[in-house]
Coordinates of C-alpha atoms and ligand atoms in Angstrom, one line a residue:
M1 CA -57.4 -244.9 91.6
R2 CA -55.7 -241.8 93.1
Q3 CA -52.9 -244.0 94.4
V4 CA -52.4 -245.6 91.0
L5 CA -52.1 -242.1 89.5
G6 CA -49.7 -241.1 92.2
V7 CA -47.4 -244.0 91.5
A8 CA -47.6 -243.3 87.7
T9 CA -46.7 -239.7 88.3
L10 CA -43.8 -240.7 90.5
L11 CA -42.5 -243.1 87.8
C12 CA -42.8 -240.4 85.1
A13 CA -40.9 -238.0 87.3
V14 CA -38.1 -240.6 87.9
V15 CA -37.9 -241.4 84.2
L16 CA -37.9 -237.7 83.2
A17 CA -35.2 -236.9 85.8
G18 CA -33.1 -239.7 84.4
C19 CA -33.5 -238.5 80.9
S20 CA -32.6 -234.9 81.5
G21 CA -29.5 -236.0 83.4
G22 CA -28.5 -238.6 80.8
D23 CA -29.0 -236.3 77.8
D24 CA -26.6 -233.8 79.1
A25 CA -23.0 -234.6 78.6
Q26 CA -21.7 -231.4 80.0
G27 CA -23.9 -231.5 83.1
A28 CA -22.9 -235.1 83.6
A29 CA -19.2 -234.2 83.4
A30 CA -19.7 -231.6 86.1
G31 CA -20.8 -234.2 88.5
G32 CA -24.0 -236.0 87.5
G33 CA -27.0 -234.4 85.8
A34 CA -28.1 -230.9 85.1
I35 CA -27.4 -228.0 87.5
T36 CA -30.6 -227.2 89.4
V37 CA -31.0 -223.4 89.8
G38 CA -33.6 -221.8 92.0
F39 CA -34.1 -218.2 90.7
S40 CA -36.2 -215.7 92.6
Q41 CA -37.2 -212.7 90.4
V42 CA -38.3 -209.3 91.8
G43 CA -41.6 -209.2 90.0
A44 CA -42.9 -207.8 86.6
E45 CA -42.9 -204.1 87.5
S46 CA -41.3 -202.6 84.4
E47 CA -40.2 -203.1 80.8
W48 CA -36.7 -203.6 82.1
R49 CA -37.9 -206.5 84.3
T50 CA -39.8 -208.2 81.5
A51 CA -36.6 -208.1 79.3
N52 CA -34.5 -209.4 82.2
T53 CA -36.8 -212.3 83.0
R54 CA -36.8 -213.3 79.3
S55 CA -33.0 -213.2 79.1
V56 CA -32.6 -215.3 82.3
K57 CA -35.2 -217.8 81.2
E58 CA -33.7 -218.2 77.8
A59 CA -30.1 -218.6 79.1
L60 CA -31.2 -221.1 81.7
A61 CA -33.3 -223.1 79.3
A62 CA -30.1 -224.8 78.1
P63 CA -30.2 -228.6 78.8
E64 CA -27.3 -228.3 81.3
F65 CA -29.6 -226.4 83.6
N66 CA -32.9 -227.2 85.4
L67 CA -34.5 -223.9 86.3
K68 CA -37.0 -223.4 89.1
F69 CA -38.3 -219.8 88.6
S70 CA -40.3 -217.9 91.2
D71 CA -41.8 -214.4 91.0
A72 CA -41.8 -212.4 94.3
Q73 CA -44.3 -209.7 93.1
Q74 CA -42.0 -207.0 94.6
K75 CA -42.3 -208.4 98.2
Q76 CA -39.3 -209.4 100.3
E77 CA -41.4 -211.9 102.3
N78 CA -42.2 -213.8 99.1
Q79 CA -38.6 -213.9 98.2
I80 CA -37.5 -215.2 101.5
K81 CA -40.2 -217.9 101.2
A82 CA -38.9 -218.8 97.7
L83 CA -35.3 -219.0 98.9
R84 CA -36.3 -221.3 101.9
S85 CA -38.2 -223.5 99.5
F86 CA -35.1 -223.7 97.2
I87 CA -33.0 -224.7 100.2
A88 CA -35.5 -227.4 101.2
Q89 CA -35.5 -228.7 97.7
R90 CA -31.6 -228.8 97.8
V91 CA -31.1 -227.0 94.5
D92 CA -27.5 -226.8 93.4
V93 CA -27.3 -223.0 93.1
I94 CA -29.6 -220.1 94.2
A95 CA -29.7 -217.0 92.1
F96 CA -31.9 -214.0 93.0
S97 CA -32.5 -210.3 92.4
P98 CA -33.2 -208.9 95.9
V99 CA -36.1 -206.5 96.0
V100 CA -34.5 -204.5 98.8
E101 CA -31.0 -204.3 100.1
T102 CA -31.3 -205.2 103.8
G103 CA -32.8 -208.1 105.8
W104 CA -31.1 -211.0 104.1
D105 CA -28.5 -212.2 106.7
T106 CA -30.7 -215.0 108.2
V107 CA -31.9 -216.7 105.0
L108 CA -28.4 -216.3 103.4
R109 CA -26.9 -218.0 106.4
E110 CA -29.4 -220.8 106.0
A111 CA -28.3 -221.3 102.4
K112 CA -24.6 -221.2 103.4
A113 CA -25.3 -223.8 106.1
A114 CA -26.9 -226.0 103.4
N115 CA -23.8 -225.5 101.2
I116 CA -25.8 -223.9 98.4
P117 CA -23.9 -221.1 96.7
V118 CA -25.8 -217.9 96.0
V119 CA -25.4 -215.7 93.0
L120 CA -26.8 -212.2 93.2
T121 CA -28.1 -210.7 90.0
D122 CA -29.2 -207.2 89.1
R123 CA -29.6 -205.8 92.7
A124 CA -27.1 -205.9 95.5
V125 CA -27.6 -206.7 99.2
N126 CA -26.2 -205.1 102.3
V127 CA -25.0 -207.9 104.6
S128 CA -22.5 -208.0 107.5
D129 CA -20.6 -210.9 106.0
D130 CA -19.7 -210.9 102.2
S131 CA -19.1 -214.6 102.2
L132 CA -22.8 -215.1 102.4
Y133 CA -22.9 -214.8 98.6
A134 CA -20.5 -216.1 95.9
T135 CA -20.8 -213.2 93.4
F136 CA -22.9 -210.3 92.1
I137 CA -23.6 -209.5 88.5
G138 CA -25.3 -206.2 87.7
S139 CA -25.0 -202.5 86.9
D140 CA -23.3 -199.7 88.7
F141 CA -26.4 -197.8 89.8
V142 CA -24.4 -195.0 91.5
E143 CA -22.7 -194.3 88.1
E144 CA -26.1 -194.3 86.4
G145 CA -27.3 -191.7 88.8
R146 CA -24.2 -189.6 88.1
R147 CA -24.7 -190.0 84.3
A148 CA -28.3 -188.7 84.6
A149 CA -27.1 -185.7 86.5
Q150 CA -24.2 -185.1 84.1
W151 CA -26.6 -185.0 81.2
L152 CA -28.7 -182.4 83.2
V153 CA -25.6 -180.3 83.9
G154 CA -24.7 -180.3 80.2
D155 CA -28.2 -179.5 79.2
S156 CA -28.4 -176.6 81.7
E157 CA -25.3 -175.0 80.4
G158 CA -25.7 -171.2 80.2
K159 CA -29.1 -171.4 81.9
A160 CA -29.6 -169.2 85.0
G161 CA -30.9 -170.9 88.1
P162 CA -32.8 -172.0 89.9
V163 CA -33.4 -175.4 88.3
R164 CA -36.3 -177.0 90.2
I165 CA -36.1 -180.8 90.0
V166 CA -38.7 -183.4 91.0
E167 CA -37.5 -186.9 91.6
L168 CA -39.4 -190.1 91.1
Q169 CA -37.6 -192.7 93.2
G170 CA -37.7 -196.4 92.6
T171 CA -38.8 -199.0 95.2
V172 CA -38.0 -197.8 98.7
G173 CA -34.9 -199.5 100.1
S174 CA -33.9 -201.1 96.8
A175 CA -30.3 -200.9 95.6
P176 CA -31.1 -199.0 92.4
A177 CA -33.2 -196.4 94.2
N178 CA -30.6 -195.8 96.9
D179 CA -27.7 -195.7 94.6
R180 CA -29.2 -193.7 91.7
M181 CA -30.3 -191.1 94.2
K182 CA -26.8 -191.0 95.7
G183 CA -25.0 -190.7 92.3
F184 CA -27.4 -188.0 91.1
K185 CA -27.0 -185.9 94.2
E186 CA -23.2 -186.3 94.2
V187 CA -23.0 -184.4 90.9
I188 CA -25.7 -181.7 91.3
D189 CA -24.6 -180.9 94.9
G190 CA -21.6 -178.9 93.5
D191 CA -23.9 -176.5 91.6
D192 CA -26.3 -174.5 93.7
R193 CA -28.6 -173.7 90.8
F194 CA -30.0 -177.3 91.2
R195 CA -32.7 -177.9 93.8
I196 CA -34.6 -181.1 94.4
V197 CA -38.0 -179.7 95.4
R198 CA -39.9 -183.0 95.7
S199 CA -38.8 -186.6 95.9
Q200 CA -41.1 -189.6 96.3
S201 CA -41.2 -193.3 95.4
G202 CA -43.2 -194.4 92.3
D203 CA -42.2 -198.1 93.0
F204 CA -40.7 -198.4 89.4
T205 CA -44.1 -198.7 87.8
R206 CA -45.9 -196.6 85.2
A207 CA -49.1 -196.3 87.2
R208 CA -47.4 -195.1 90.4
G209 CA -45.1 -192.8 88.3
K210 CA -48.2 -191.1 86.9
E211 CA -50.0 -190.8 90.3
V212 CA -47.0 -189.3 92.1
M213 CA -46.3 -186.9 89.2
E214 CA -49.9 -185.7 89.4
A215 CA -49.3 -185.0 93.1
F216 CA -46.1 -183.1 92.3
L217 CA -47.9 -181.0 89.7
K218 CA -50.7 -180.3 92.1
A219 CA -48.2 -179.2 94.8
E220 CA -45.8 -177.2 92.6
G221 CA -48.0 -176.0 89.8
R222 CA -45.8 -174.7 86.9
N223 CA -42.7 -174.5 89.1
I224 CA -41.1 -177.7 87.9
D225 CA -38.2 -177.5 85.4
V226 CA -36.9 -181.0 85.4
L227 CA -38.0 -184.6 86.2
F228 CA -35.5 -187.2 87.2
A229 CA -37.1 -190.6 87.2
H230 CA -35.2 -193.7 88.5
N231 CA -36.6 -195.7 85.6
D232 CA -38.2 -195.2 82.2
D233 CA -41.5 -196.7 83.1
M234 CA -42.2 -194.0 85.8
A235 CA -41.0 -191.3 83.4
I236 CA -43.5 -192.6 80.8
G237 CA -46.3 -192.6 83.4
A238 CA -45.3 -189.1 84.4
I239 CA -45.3 -187.9 80.8
Q240 CA -49.0 -188.7 80.7
A241 CA -49.6 -186.8 83.9
I242 CA -47.7 -183.8 82.5
E243 CA -49.7 -183.8 79.2
E244 CA -53.0 -184.1 81.1
A245 CA -52.0 -181.0 83.1
G246 CA -51.7 -179.1 79.8
L247 CA -47.8 -179.0 79.8
K248 CA -45.3 -180.2 77.3
P249 CA -43.1 -183.0 78.5
G250 CA -39.6 -182.7 77.1
S251 CA -39.7 -178.9 76.9
D252 CA -41.9 -177.3 79.7
I253 CA -40.5 -180.0 81.9
R254 CA -37.2 -181.6 80.8
I255 CA -37.0 -185.3 81.6
V256 CA -34.2 -187.7 82.2
S257 CA -34.6 -191.3 83.3
I258 CA -32.8 -194.6 83.5
D259 CA -33.0 -198.1 81.7
G260 CA -33.0 -197.4 78.0
V261 CA -36.0 -199.5 77.2
R262 CA -37.8 -199.3 73.8
G263 CA -40.6 -197.2 75.3
A264 CA -38.1 -194.6 76.3
F265 CA -36.6 -194.4 72.8
E266 CA -40.1 -194.0 71.4
A267 CA -40.8 -191.2 73.9
M268 CA -37.5 -189.5 72.9
K269 CA -38.3 -189.9 69.2
A270 CA -41.6 -188.1 69.9
G271 CA -39.7 -185.3 71.8
K272 CA -41.3 -186.1 75.1
L273 CA -38.3 -187.5 77.0
N274 CA -34.9 -185.9 76.8
A275 CA -32.4 -188.5 77.7
T276 CA -32.1 -192.1 79.1
V277 CA -29.2 -193.7 80.8
E278 CA -28.7 -197.3 79.8
C279 CA -29.1 -200.1 82.3
N280 CA -28.7 -203.4 80.5
P281 CA -31.2 -206.1 81.6
L282 CA -29.9 -208.8 79.3
L283 CA -27.8 -210.5 82.0
G284 CA -28.9 -214.1 81.3
P285 CA -25.8 -215.3 79.4
Q286 CA -23.4 -213.9 81.9
L287 CA -25.5 -215.2 84.8
A288 CA -25.4 -218.7 83.2
D289 CA -21.6 -218.5 83.0
L290 CA -21.3 -217.5 86.6
I291 CA -23.7 -220.2 87.8
R292 CA -21.7 -222.8 85.9
D293 CA -18.4 -221.6 87.4
V294 CA -19.7 -221.3 90.9
H295 CA -21.2 -224.8 90.7
A296 CA -17.9 -226.2 89.4
G297 CA -16.1 -224.6 92.3
N298 CA -14.1 -222.2 90.0
E299 CA -13.0 -218.9 91.4
V300 CA -15.2 -216.0 90.3
P301 CA -14.9 -212.2 90.7
K302 CA -17.0 -210.9 93.6
R303 CA -18.6 -208.3 91.4
V304 CA -19.2 -208.3 87.6
T305 CA -20.5 -205.1 86.0
V306 CA -22.1 -204.6 82.7
D307 CA -21.1 -202.0 80.0
E308 CA -23.6 -199.2 79.4
G309 CA -24.1 -195.7 77.9
V310 CA -26.3 -192.7 77.7
F311 CA -28.7 -191.8 74.8
T312 CA -30.3 -188.5 73.9
Q313 CA -33.3 -187.5 71.6
E314 CA -30.9 -186.8 68.7
Q315 CA -29.7 -190.4 68.8
A316 CA -33.1 -192.1 69.4
E317 CA -34.2 -192.7 65.8
A318 CA -30.9 -194.2 64.7
E319 CA -30.5 -196.4 67.8
L320 CA -34.1 -197.7 67.9
P321 CA -33.6 -200.6 65.5
N322 CA -30.5 -201.8 67.5
R323 CA -32.3 -202.1 70.8
G324 CA -32.5 -205.6 72.1
Y325 CA -35.0 -204.7 74.8
Ligands
GYE401 O1 -34.1 -200.0 86.6 C1 -36.3 -200.9 87.0 C2 -36.7 -202.2 87.5 O2 -33.2 -203.4 89.4 C3 -32.1 -202.3 87.6 O3 -35.7 -202.5 88.5 C4 -33.4 -202.8 88.1 C5 -34.5 -201.8 88.1 C6 -34.8 -201.2 86.8 O4 -37.9 -202.2 88.0 O5 -36.9 -200.6 85.8

């Protein structure tokens, strides 16, 4: 009986594969059937990530693609396993958002040896040989860090120092944590009023953001003027910690974070968050274009960046209905 079922399943699979290939004129034109894409996502750590996953899944649901989606739960080892499994399955294109920057050379060499092009999305990698990936699509995280600091410089105009800053970093070793920290420092380093008194990772989650902020408050008492959080979710967690400590987020402690998710706009509207720097997660359509081009062997730019802005409390109410994430 088990054998019969097995054969039936196999037959179904063959028929289905035939159908999806035959249905798709564009895919067929590109060289027989849909483009099989193996996509390895970081995890589900933030509002940003949820919106990003939705965008990628929607864009790659088009019949010209056949998506194999894998969630790494913020662990590099899971991602490496997923990439190896995509290579073993001989997918046409691999796309992934690398949880951290380093440690990819070996698995990317394996993909290259198997002739499978790799498109990096959202987070960049640090590899010795750039030919190990075809292209990267994502934000300029250094610029986002600069923008957060520029907002702070503007908001501190005419204020005497010192301005004591605590920083909630993203995932240790990730491109957005490394780069946002770098861009922020670059701007405040020129003004000796600004001092980063504590800096620790909250792993991009609300829960860790709250916990680490609690520790900051315990250590520094009322001597914190500003919180810089590498993403909105950690800022939202920290807001809770600040309120529980009997302080007013947004005034006793001014807060700037990054992403521009709906929750941040709501917090700004309530006066609890001062500013958010936009980081657009809706990369799906551009990612789909790049995958199509890379698969067709067309030349693509090595780096594609996304247009983004900065929003403050004053703009929050008017902007809220326009937010796509
Ligand atoms: O800012 C954060 C998410 O890689 C840009 O990852 C992304 C970051 C984003 O967890 O919220």
